[in-house]
Amino acid sequence: MDVRRLDLLRELAERGSVTAVAEATGRTPSAVSQQLKVLEREAGAPLTERSGRGIVLTSAGHALARSAADVAIALARADAVWDEFRNDASGEVTLLTFPTIGATMLPAVLSELRQVPGLVVRATDFDPELAEFAELTADYDIVLAHTMPGVLPWGGRGLRVVPLLTEPLDIGLPATHRLAGRSHLTASDLVEETWLGVPPGFPFERILHAIEQQGGRRVEIAQRFSDMRIVEAFIQAGFGVAFVPRYTSGALPPDLVLKPLRGVPSARQIVALVRPDVAERLAVRTVLDVLVAKAAELGAGTGAGAGAGAGAGAGAAAS
Amino acid sequence: MDVRRLDLLRELAERGSVTAVAEATGRTPSAVSQQLKVLEREAGAPLTERSGRGIVLTSAGHALARSAADVAIALARADAVWDEFRNDASGEVTLLTFPTIGATMLPAVLSELRQVPGLVVRATDFDPELAEFAELTADYDIVLAHTMPGVLPWGGRGLRVVPLLTEPLDIGLPATHRLAGRSHLTASDLVEETWLGVPPGFPFERILHAIEQQGGRRVEIAQRFSDMRIVEAFIQAGFGVAFVPRYTSGALPPDLVLKPLRGVPSARQIVALVRPDVAERLAVRTVLDVLVAKAAELGAGTGAGAGAGAGAGAGAAAS
DNA sequence: ACTGAGGATGTAGCATCGCTACATGGATGT
DNA sequence: ACATCCATGTAGCGATGCTACATCCTCAGT
């Protein structure tokens, strides 16, 4: 049972096609196919079977791929222990962020990480639909994701989920709005309003549904944007009200006010998603630690607590 | 960090010399040396340093070797999971036994294991001194060892210790002996006797010291044998008394009687020693399970309990 | 039904890598 | 001083894993 071959099987389980594995590992599909064939011969049982144009893993294949993941973890841990021993957190860590947190928290995180010699963080932004977050861990070491509390559609995949922040979602209003003087708002205040929503499939939607349910009627959604900057601009311009995350919106324009929502739990959970094997890498854990710490600062600044285990070392976070 | 190279380092940590690793892995010393050199280059720090004719691991080398052991465990576990999946416990398991248990328990164990298709057990006997047991795990998958309760000189090495049996050590007397009618004996009964001992360094010695201490004088040791057959023959012939293990002596000659000792704890602990990585192998675990079960039968037959966790699956035993 | 695209898998050849065989050099013990 | 033991260099060979190219199969679109 060669490790490199097992690793290929693990990749196949994650990516689903020989071609994808080949691309991801910088080989030709032929090479991957050959190695899988050898592995199959060594294992003594069929691991894949054809399905339409592609292939799928047999149950035996899945079983073996699971073990392969454990091996990958052990191997990554060995690397990590070694890097710790040498106190060397160098290496490249790829990170995918969604826009809001990328704008507010990431600069501080990266500037702190610049202190670590040899550590290179490559960050990119992208605002995927909820379901896609997990898939992206195949291509990025750390994926920052946001979702509603209690809704964790990943995790079944064996991903490590590091909680960063539980962030309240306030209601953004123009300073001139009739509700702008209130200390807080309720569902019934808001069902009359025109809303700026998010594209279908994005996390915020559920809360709006809760408001509709409690307010007793459907709200009108005038526009749908995923980019907060645009939303803020539209709020200012009087096109409607919208959810605005309390901490990660950065400096708000003076004519835009945030009001907490009462009676409807409105918060988003911000987490980092990491594949368990890459979570072992010292460089990755270093980045995660700083993320957790900075997120805690952000949350502590206004009183609301961060997710959990801030500063406790992300390596110890549950799966 | 290549796994094969890490494995070589692990072997080096265990065996202590390049030549020994080369022999054990069926290569030339040159090949081993080259691979270690490459590993060192990859790791970026010296792993070994010369010491006289040979080499020793640096502290960095030890650290990495420890991780290498973890990787080996994960890899062996992957194999085991796979074998379980296929319900295939085939493979060769080498086993080293000391004489008494080899004569009484092993035949039953091996005949039961003959039922398992593809499983080949190669057993050898050898009665090493206490300290050597651990070293032998480098060359044998399972090493049956005996020691006094509480004395576990191994374990620090990271070996898995599977308890099989706690066996009382009775006093063997000729049927014609003045003490042969007693239901049990005490230290003071025995200090007057001429003894048949074991060679220095063998486990039984400590109990004899305890008897001397409680009896208030030194006993006379006429002969020293490690082989129980010889001891029994000498007891019969009236040369002295000796410790005789209660369960593992097989069919005793009619003119030899066993009397329990009171007041001095006299028992030996029989355990199986296994390297943690080979302990993961399904074939090895299968053999261990049968060993544990048969040992429990042996102990239960006369009322005294076996060590612990009989039949609970040896894989779960503590390290 | 025909055709093109996408995906897996064979075949031949080539480069890399890990091994052996042999030689070298330092440390040890007689 | 010499023989011995052990680690380590060097040259060369063979296995192994890759690429390039070709083939086959399935699905989708016209």
XYZ file of C-alpha atoms (C1' of nucleotides) in Angstrom:
698
model
C 0.000 0.000 0.000
C 1.991 2.928 -1.220
C 1.246 6.271 0.379
C 1.447 8.300 -2.787
C -1.122 6.079 -4.398
C -3.365 6.245 -1.355
C -3.131 9.979 -1.571
C -4.312 9.869 -5.129
C -7.311 7.845 -4.033
C -8.035 10.398 -1.323
C -7.945 13.150 -3.907
C -10.216 11.149 -6.129
C -12.714 10.778 -3.308
C -12.689 14.534 -2.884
C -12.653 15.694 -6.456
C -14.638 12.960 -8.080
C -12.836 12.573 -11.369
C -9.500 11.372 -12.592
C -9.040 14.475 -14.655
C -9.647 16.755 -11.702
C -7.142 14.827 -9.616
C -4.644 15.014 -12.429
C -5.033 18.775 -12.707
C -4.832 19.272 -8.964
C -1.691 17.209 -8.629
C -0.004 18.406 -11.770
C -0.047 15.172 -13.719
C -1.731 13.787 -16.755
C -4.952 11.826 -16.326
C -3.170 8.814 -17.717
C -0.645 8.832 -14.896
C -3.376 9.034 -12.303
C -5.327 6.263 -13.932
C -2.277 4.029 -14.024
C -1.453 4.566 -10.382
C -5.016 3.905 -9.325
C -4.907 0.719 -11.296
C -1.779 -0.383 -9.476
C -3.349 0.484 -6.151
C -6.360 -1.574 -7.062
C -4.119 -4.501 -7.867
C -2.301 -4.140 -4.560
C -5.541 -3.817 -2.656
C -6.995 -6.856 -4.345
C -10.456 -5.467 -4.902
C -12.044 -3.011 -7.329
C -11.984 0.507 -5.970
C -13.757 2.357 -8.752
C -16.388 1.623 -11.314
C -17.452 3.433 -14.388
C -20.496 5.586 -14.232
C -21.449 7.310 -17.421
C -18.503 9.243 -18.698
C -16.702 9.247 -15.402
C -16.006 6.912 -12.550
C -17.258 6.628 -8.991
C -15.708 4.991 -5.966
C -17.038 1.643 -4.895
C -17.840 1.242 -1.227
C -14.475 -0.459 -0.880
C -12.920 2.563 -2.517
C -14.579 4.885 -0.057
C -13.422 2.781 2.864
C -9.856 2.860 1.673
C -10.018 6.560 0.871
C -11.104 7.227 4.422
C -8.037 5.446 5.735
C -5.961 7.339 3.237
C -7.210 10.547 4.775
C -6.057 9.344 8.182
C -2.653 8.614 6.778
C -2.509 12.058 5.249
C -3.350 13.547 8.620
C -0.620 11.583 10.364
C 1.851 12.616 7.735
C 0.872 16.260 7.955
C 1.130 16.038 11.720
C 4.635 14.655 11.423
C 5.538 17.649 9.291
C 3.931 19.956 11.804
C 5.721 18.455 14.782
C 8.925 18.818 12.899
C 8.231 22.432 11.977
C 7.379 23.153 15.590
C 10.614 21.550 16.638
C 12.482 23.859 14.341
C 10.113 26.680 15.210
C 9.650 27.173 11.542
C 6.208 28.184 10.363
C 7.315 28.909 6.857
C 5.362 27.846 3.850
C 2.583 29.084 1.666
C -0.953 29.156 2.943
C -3.774 29.864 0.531
C -6.818 31.529 1.978
C -10.189 32.270 0.542
C -12.277 34.966 2.149
C -15.691 36.424 1.563
C -15.695 40.169 1.036
C -16.821 41.704 4.335
C -14.384 39.979 6.602
C -11.748 40.279 3.960
C -12.079 44.035 4.088
C -12.198 44.485 7.848
C -10.187 41.766 9.486
C -7.761 40.439 6.939
C -5.424 43.414 6.704
C -4.705 43.246 10.426
C -4.281 39.493 10.247
C -1.887 39.600 7.356
C 0.162 42.406 8.773
C 0.577 40.472 11.986
C 1.522 37.380 10.020
C 4.140 39.324 8.162
C 6.171 39.057 11.353
C 6.463 35.314 10.849
C 9.527 34.690 8.725
C 9.008 32.566 5.676
C 5.248 32.484 5.967
C 3.463 33.536 2.821
C -0.276 33.937 2.806
C -2.021 34.098 -0.525
C -5.491 35.457 -0.030
C -8.269 35.660 -2.580
C -11.837 36.734 -2.280
C -14.939 35.057 -3.494
C -18.463 34.990 -2.180
C -19.805 31.560 -2.887
C -23.195 30.132 -2.183
C -23.523 28.274 1.039
C -23.143 24.802 -0.395
C -19.956 25.561 -2.242
C -17.852 26.535 0.729
C -16.925 22.953 1.499
C -15.823 22.121 -2.014
C -13.417 24.996 -2.012
C -11.353 23.432 0.739
C -9.993 21.145 -1.948
C -8.306 24.133 -3.575
C -7.626 26.473 -0.660
C -5.982 25.704 2.642
C -8.295 27.926 4.639
C -11.781 28.891 3.547
C -13.541 31.574 5.529
C -17.241 30.860 5.497
C -20.316 32.356 7.021
C -23.596 30.741 7.799
C -26.435 30.893 10.278
C -25.856 29.501 13.770
C -26.815 25.865 13.945
C -26.626 25.479 10.210
C -23.402 23.676 9.438
C -23.872 21.936 6.137
C -20.222 20.976 6.155
C -18.637 18.854 8.842
C -20.210 15.725 7.507
C -17.366 15.834 5.067
C -14.845 15.459 7.824
C -13.767 19.066 7.571
C -12.365 20.866 10.539
C -14.529 23.842 11.473
C -12.809 26.555 13.470
C -15.310 29.077 14.875
C -14.117 32.640 14.581
C -16.963 34.954 15.408
C -20.667 35.057 16.009
C -21.634 38.322 14.494
C -24.996 40.017 15.017
C -26.765 41.185 11.902
C -28.258 44.584 12.454
C -30.678 46.471 10.297
C -29.087 49.168 8.217
C -31.188 52.315 7.724
C -30.578 55.707 6.206
C -30.093 58.308 8.946
C -33.210 60.044 7.752
C -35.423 57.000 8.064
C -38.517 57.083 10.251
C -37.083 54.252 12.396
C -33.628 55.763 12.709
C -34.315 57.146 16.169
C -35.276 53.813 17.757
C -32.899 51.926 20.011
C -33.887 48.619 18.476
C -36.326 47.182 15.952
C -38.738 44.253 15.838
C -40.154 42.129 13.087
C -43.396 44.073 12.933
C -41.463 47.302 12.410
C -39.826 45.840 9.383
C -42.356 43.918 7.355
C -43.623 47.168 5.919
C -40.225 48.099 4.601
C -38.724 47.612 1.239
C -35.749 45.347 1.504
C -32.459 44.828 -0.135
C -31.847 41.113 -0.110
C -29.196 38.671 -1.184
C -29.202 36.378 -4.204
C -31.013 33.086 -3.614
C -28.934 30.492 -1.817
C -27.003 32.970 0.286
C -27.077 32.618 4.063
C -28.981 35.749 5.068
C -32.212 34.599 3.503
C -33.404 32.509 6.434
C -33.582 35.432 8.808
C -35.670 37.387 6.419
C -38.054 34.442 6.292
C -38.193 34.461 10.085
C -39.124 38.127 10.027
C -41.840 37.434 7.507
C -43.176 34.665 9.652
C -43.219 36.766 12.803
C -44.417 39.880 11.081
C -47.271 38.048 9.425
C -46.687 39.070 5.833
C -44.174 38.816 3.088
C -41.724 41.603 2.665
C -40.879 43.197 -0.596
C -37.383 42.620 -1.852
C -36.469 45.315 -4.287
C -32.930 44.324 -5.207
C -30.608 41.451 -4.510
C -26.902 41.996 -4.009
C -24.228 39.934 -2.413
C -21.698 42.762 -2.157
C -22.130 44.731 1.050
C -20.661 47.890 -0.409
C -23.401 48.006 -2.961
C -26.022 47.262 -0.354
C -24.764 50.090 1.843
C -24.806 52.502 -1.046
C -28.399 51.535 -1.835
C -29.447 51.941 1.779
C -27.961 55.414 1.849
C -29.722 56.242 -1.372
C -33.019 55.270 0.229
C -33.785 52.172 -1.815
C -34.578 50.109 1.252
C -33.294 48.538 4.411
C -31.054 45.517 4.746
C -29.106 43.307 7.086
C -25.715 44.723 7.826
C -23.179 42.735 9.820
C -22.252 44.664 12.950
C -18.502 44.206 13.110
C -17.309 43.533 9.637
C -18.708 46.488 7.793
C -15.791 48.702 8.535
C -16.260 52.437 8.740
C -19.876 53.166 7.889
C -20.872 56.372 6.161
C -22.352 58.882 8.651
C -25.775 58.870 7.040
C -26.223 55.141 7.581
C -27.248 53.809 10.981
C -27.364 50.280 12.387
C -30.174 49.183 14.665
C -30.231 45.840 16.483
C -33.089 43.507 15.765
C -35.093 42.145 18.691
C -37.231 39.040 18.810
C -35.654 37.364 15.844
C -32.253 35.801 16.374
C -30.175 37.433 13.733
C -26.530 36.610 13.615
C -24.147 34.909 11.334
C -21.542 32.435 12.294
C -18.139 33.083 10.808
C -15.892 30.068 10.681
C -12.758 28.862 9.008
C -13.059 25.622 7.090
C -9.965 23.494 6.775
C -9.305 19.999 5.553
C -8.116 17.941 8.507
C -4.764 17.119 6.993
C -3.868 20.687 6.067
C -5.111 21.752 9.496
C -2.112 19.943 10.922
C 0.426 22.100 9.127
C 2.154 24.530 11.407
C 1.924 27.360 8.910
C -1.801 26.834 8.608
C -2.273 26.625 12.353
C -0.327 29.824 12.779
C -2.661 31.617 10.416
C -5.693 30.115 12.143
C -4.459 31.223 15.539
C -4.135 34.795 14.399
C -7.541 34.664 12.746
C -9.109 33.441 15.965
C -7.329 36.083 18.012
C -8.257 38.968 15.739
C -11.835 37.783 15.526
C -11.998 37.727 19.309
C -10.751 41.314 19.427
C -13.373 42.338 16.927
C -16.120 40.676 18.928
C -14.863 41.906 22.297
C -14.768 45.491 21.115
C -18.562 45.751 21.254
C -19.222 43.265 23.994
C -20.561 40.266 22.112
C -18.401 37.212 22.569
C -16.538 35.425 19.863
C -17.371 31.918 18.907
C -15.339 29.714 21.214
C -11.852 28.872 22.306
C -10.306 32.109 21.244
C -6.562 31.866 21.493
C -6.733 28.298 22.658
C -4.812 27.151 19.617
C -6.826 26.256 16.606
C -5.242 22.860 16.428
C -7.358 21.743 19.335
C -10.623 22.766 17.731
C -13.216 20.071 17.289
C -13.998 18.538 13.941
C 9.104 14.198 3.692
C 8.969 10.829 2.074
C 7.397 8.065 4.087
C 9.882 5.387 3.139
C 12.699 7.550 4.313
C 10.910 8.367 7.541
C 10.489 4.677 8.065
C 14.199 4.201 7.721
C 14.755 6.820 10.371
C 12.296 5.048 12.631
C 14.202 1.811 12.168
C 17.416 3.609 12.888
C 15.995 4.939 16.141
C 15.093 1.405 17.115
C 18.125 -0.481 15.945
C 20.789 2.098 16.477
C 23.022 1.497 13.504
C 22.872 1.916 9.773
C 24.122 -1.594 9.238
C 21.416 -3.072 11.438
C 18.738 -1.125 9.583
C 20.171 -2.281 6.300
C 20.077 -5.911 7.367
C 16.580 -5.624 8.756
C 15.235 -4.023 5.623
C 17.185 -6.098 3.149
C 19.367 -3.375 1.716
C 22.983 -2.427 1.723
C 24.234 0.023 4.332
C 25.120 2.369 1.533
C 21.527 2.586 0.385
C 20.333 3.341 3.887
C 22.997 5.950 4.378
C 22.085 7.644 1.125
C 18.409 7.774 1.948
C 19.053 9.168 5.392
C 21.203 11.807 3.828
C 18.405 12.805 1.502
C 15.963 12.913 4.396
C 18.337 15.150 6.266
C 18.507 17.476 3.313
C 14.720 17.563 3.068
C 14.359 18.121 6.789
C 16.878 20.910 6.761
C 18.666 19.943 9.952
C 21.176 17.280 10.937
C 19.444 14.157 12.185
C 22.441 12.039 13.086
C 25.930 12.596 14.298
C 28.915 10.362 14.455
C 29.769 8.751 17.704
C 32.797 6.568 17.663
C 32.450 4.021 14.937
C 28.732 4.419 14.645
C 26.181 7.173 14.633
C 23.564 8.373 17.075
C 20.428 10.376 16.507
C 20.482 14.035 17.370
C 17.583 15.299 19.460
C 16.097 16.540 16.224
C 16.491 13.058 14.830
C 14.670 11.570 17.776
C 11.857 14.052 17.422
C 11.400 13.218 13.782
C 11.682 9.507 14.428
C 8.865 9.754 16.916
C 6.645 11.320 14.304
C 7.745 8.677 11.873
C 6.442 6.076 14.290
C 3.075 7.807 14.317
C 2.995 7.742 10.566
C 3.829 4.050 10.591
C 0.945 3.471 12.964
C -1.488 5.351 10.771
C -0.307 3.438 7.767
C -0.609 0.104 9.516
C -4.054 1.082 10.699
C -5.070 1.867 7.146
C -3.949 -1.596 6.142
C -5.840 -3.075 9.063
C -9.057 -1.246 8.281
C -8.763 -2.442 4.755
C -8.124 -6.033 5.810
C -11.118 -5.854 8.108
C -13.196 -4.535 5.279
C -12.228 -7.527 3.217
C -12.383 -9.730 6.307
C -8.954 -10.922 5.421
C -6.601 -11.684 8.286
C -3.995 -13.310 6.131
C -0.343 -12.649 6.502
C 2.615 -13.897 8.414
C 2.939 -13.178 12.109
C 6.172 -13.957 13.873
C 5.921 -14.796 17.525
C 8.523 -15.315 20.177
C 7.575 -17.259 23.264
C 9.334 -18.260 26.433
C 9.292 -21.985 27.086
C 6.585 -22.611 29.684
C 3.763 -20.805 27.993
C 4.992 -22.051 24.673
C 4.508 -25.603 25.855
C 1.117 -25.207 27.494
C -0.811 -22.537 25.698
C 0.647 -22.161 22.264
C -0.515 -25.444 20.758
C -4.141 -24.595 21.490
C -3.648 -21.081 20.195
C -2.043 -22.152 16.976
C -4.561 -24.881 16.298
C -7.358 -22.371 16.720
C -5.570 -19.956 14.433
C -5.244 -22.626 11.819
C -8.932 -21.987 11.152
C -8.091 -18.529 9.843
C -7.394 -18.822 6.136
C -4.141 -17.356 4.967
C -2.833 -16.652 8.434
C 0.599 -18.082 9.066
C 2.131 -17.917 12.501
C 5.836 -18.526 12.839
C 6.646 -19.231 16.436
C 10.066 -19.559 18.003
C 11.141 -19.987 21.558
C 13.751 -18.146 23.495
C 14.042 -17.272 27.153
C 15.715 -13.922 27.337
C 16.650 -11.910 30.349
C 14.152 -9.352 31.437
C 15.734 -6.378 29.770
C 15.986 -7.980 26.383
C 12.301 -8.594 25.838
C 11.729 -5.127 24.491
C 14.540 -5.237 21.975
C 13.141 -8.355 20.462
C 10.023 -6.571 19.290
C 12.184 -5.157 16.543
C 12.530 -8.626 15.076
C 9.313 -10.373 16.112
C 5.775 -9.159 15.726
C 4.644 -10.532 19.063
C 6.942 -11.160 21.986
C 5.534 -13.061 24.935
C 7.192 -11.824 28.082
C 6.907 -12.470 31.767
C 7.772 -10.253 34.649
C 6.712 -9.467 38.171
C 3.513 -7.437 38.667
C 4.245 -3.771 38.771
C 7.573 -4.212 37.093
C 7.186 -3.135 33.510
C 10.579 -2.091 32.279
C 9.160 -1.715 28.790
C 6.388 0.687 27.931
C 8.672 3.633 28.115
C 9.696 2.572 24.684
C 6.218 3.155 23.368
C 5.495 -0.516 23.104
C 2.004 -1.827 23.384
C 1.665 -4.173 26.345
C -1.225 -6.624 26.182
C -1.795 -8.368 29.514
C -2.519 -12.050 29.136
C -2.389 -13.679 32.506
C -1.398 -13.098 36.104
C -0.082 -16.446 37.130
C 0.601 -17.460 40.712
C 3.964 -19.013 41.394
C 3.610 -21.971 43.703
C 6.293 -23.883 45.487
C 7.152 -27.183 43.870
C 8.006 -29.992 46.258
C 8.672 -33.701 45.896
C 5.625 -35.691 47.049
C 7.736 -37.157 49.814
C 8.781 -33.802 51.229
C 8.075 -32.951 54.858
C 5.946 -29.991 53.763
C 4.030 -31.896 51.103
C 0.999 -32.409 53.325
C 0.414 -28.708 54.051
C -2.314 -26.742 52.339
C -0.037 -23.749 51.929
C 3.407 -22.543 52.874
C 4.907 -19.384 54.330
C 8.270 -17.721 54.094
C 9.466 -19.125 57.364
C 8.708 -22.647 56.145
C 10.950 -22.116 53.213
C 14.081 -20.316 54.299
C 15.450 -23.568 55.645
C 15.102 -25.265 52.288
C 17.612 -25.772 49.582
C 16.449 -23.940 46.467
C 16.628 -24.311 42.783
C 16.869 -20.785 41.402
C 17.083 -19.052 38.075
C 20.098 -17.504 36.436
C 20.770 -13.915 37.537
C 18.643 -11.342 35.762
C 15.620 -13.573 35.380
C 12.308 -12.398 36.789
C 11.765 -14.922 39.585
C 14.646 -13.663 41.651
C 12.809 -10.859 43.392
C 10.339 -13.144 45.086
C 13.080 -15.238 46.522
C 14.566 -12.078 47.940
C 11.212 -11.261 49.508
C 11.142 -14.674 51.132
C 14.614 -14.147 52.484
C 13.621 -10.837 53.880
C 10.507 -12.163 55.570
C 12.132 -15.358 56.694
C 15.027 -13.520 58.210
C 17.896 -15.344 56.568
C 19.364 -16.044 53.200
C 18.357 -19.204 51.457
C 20.731 -21.552 49.837
C 20.503 -21.803 46.092
C 21.974 -25.027 44.924
C 21.467 -24.811 41.189
C 20.277 -22.245 38.712
C 18.234 -23.228 35.698
C 15.982 -21.284 33.422
C 14.318 -24.328 31.895
C 11.325 -25.491 33.924
C 11.619 -29.059 32.747
C 15.017 -29.321 34.286
C 13.844 -27.651 37.460
C 10.982 -30.107 37.788
C 13.267 -33.021 37.278
C 15.578 -31.717 39.996
C 12.704 -31.180 42.385
C 11.558 -34.770 41.841
C 15.065 -35.981 42.395
C 15.118 -34.212 45.751
C 17.703 -31.532 45.001
C 15.551 -28.768 46.373
C 12.378 -26.776 46.093
C 11.566 -24.108 43.513
C 8.968 -21.770 42.165
C 6.701 -23.484 39.692
C 4.148 -21.491 37.733
C 0.688 -22.812 38.500
C -0.950 -22.878 35.080
C 1.774 -23.153 32.566
C 3.602 -26.179 33.770
C 1.429 -28.608 31.917
C 0.937 -32.112 33.248
C 3.094 -32.441 36.314
C 4.606 -35.761 37.242
C 2.646 -37.457 40.069
C 5.488 -37.293 42.540
C 5.709 -33.506 42.375
C 3.244 -31.347 44.270
C 2.516 -27.622 44.129
C 1.769 -25.649 47.275
C 0.628 -22.026 47.275
C 2.770 -19.503 49.082
C 1.130 -17.250 51.677
C 2.342 -13.946 52.967
C 4.585 -13.193 50.038
C 2.949 -12.064 46.829
C 4.234 -14.493 44.308
C 2.954 -14.253 40.807
C 4.251 -13.443 37.419
C 2.646 -11.245 34.884
C 2.487 -12.690 31.419
C 2.078 -10.147 28.660
C 2.444 -9.819 24.959
C 4.737 -7.060 23.748
C 4.014 -5.543 20.382
C 5.320 -2.538 18.538
C 2.463 -0.094 18.146
C 2.535 -0.133 14.386
C 2.500 -3.884 14.019
C -0.205 -4.002 16.692
C -2.491 -2.397 14.144
C -2.216 -5.218 11.660
C -5.338 -7.324 11.512
C -3.384 -10.569 11.395
C -1.483 -9.585 14.511
C -4.631 -8.493 16.306
C -6.260 -11.781 15.447
C -3.403 -13.678 17.041
C -3.479 -11.411 20.077
C -7.205 -11.923 20.505
C -6.786 -15.680 20.584
C -3.862 -15.388 22.985
C -5.947 -13.275 25.332
C -8.890 -15.651 25.119
C -6.843 -18.782 25.734
C -5.007 -17.142 28.598
C -8.334 -16.247 30.162
C -9.457 -19.876 29.882
C -6.259 -21.000 31.507
C -6.690 -18.545 34.363
C -10.403 -19.189 34.794
C -9.887 -22.908 35.064
C -8.471 -22.539 38.564
C -10.309 -19.459 39.653
C -7.621 -16.813 39.429
C -8.499 -14.047 37.019
C -6.618 -13.213 33.907
C -4.947 -9.865 33.473
C -7.590 -7.628 31.999
C -9.893 -7.093 29.074
C -10.008 -10.693 27.991
C -11.740 -10.973 24.668
C -12.276 -7.248 24.522
C -10.141 -7.019 21.407
C -6.475 -6.608 21.970
C -6.396 -3.585 19.722
C -8.023 -1.550 22.468
C -5.389 -2.355 25.061
C -3.585 0.578 26.578
C -0.048 1.432 25.688
C -28.991 9.133 -36.183
C -24.884 11.812 -36.469
C -21.377 14.352 -34.461
C -18.504 16.588 -31.141
C -16.914 16.988 -26.504
C -15.486 15.138 -22.220
C -13.580 11.620 -19.629
C -11.053 7.192 -18.651
C -7.671 4.131 -20.102
C -4.314 1.697 -22.898
C 0.870 1.794 -25.175
C 5.590 3.262 -26.011
C 9.350 5.778 -24.574
C 11.997 8.537 -21.511
C 13.827 10.484 -17.134
C 14.350 10.040 -12.429
C 15.343 7.645 -8.382
C 16.847 4.076 -5.366
C 19.474 0.286 -5.308
C 24.084 -2.645 -5.627
C 28.979 -3.154 -5.979
C 33.083 -1.387 -4.818
C 36.166 1.859 -2.720
C 37.423 5.166 1.021
C 38.115 6.920 5.588
C 37.708 7.395 10.502
C 37.515 5.020 15.245
C 38.482 1.021 18.159
C 40.752 -2.700 20.307
C 44.466 -6.029 20.362
C 50.774 -0.941 13.916
C 47.309 -3.697 12.188
C 42.930 -5.701 11.580
C 38.197 -4.763 12.163
C 33.938 -2.450 12.197
C 31.037 0.961 10.588
C 29.505 4.869 7.920
C 29.784 7.006 3.579
C 31.130 8.321 -0.978
C 30.956 7.054 -6.540
C 29.546 4.768 -10.796
C 26.255 2.234 -13.009
C 22.111 -0.357 -13.589
C 17.179 -1.426 -13.286
C 12.653 -0.382 -11.769
C 9.176 2.889 -11.604
C 6.284 6.786 -12.719
C 5.684 10.100 -15.782
C 4.364 12.274 -20.705
C 2.617 12.053 -25.281
C -0.490 10.052 -28.165
C -4.171 7.049 -29.442
C -8.504 4.660 -28.453
C -12.941 3.776 -26.547
C -17.129 4.965 -24.354
C -20.956 7.990 -23.012
C -23.672 11.911 -23.159
C -25.679 16.242 -25.383
C -26.958 18.948 -29.175
C -28.519 19.397 -33.890
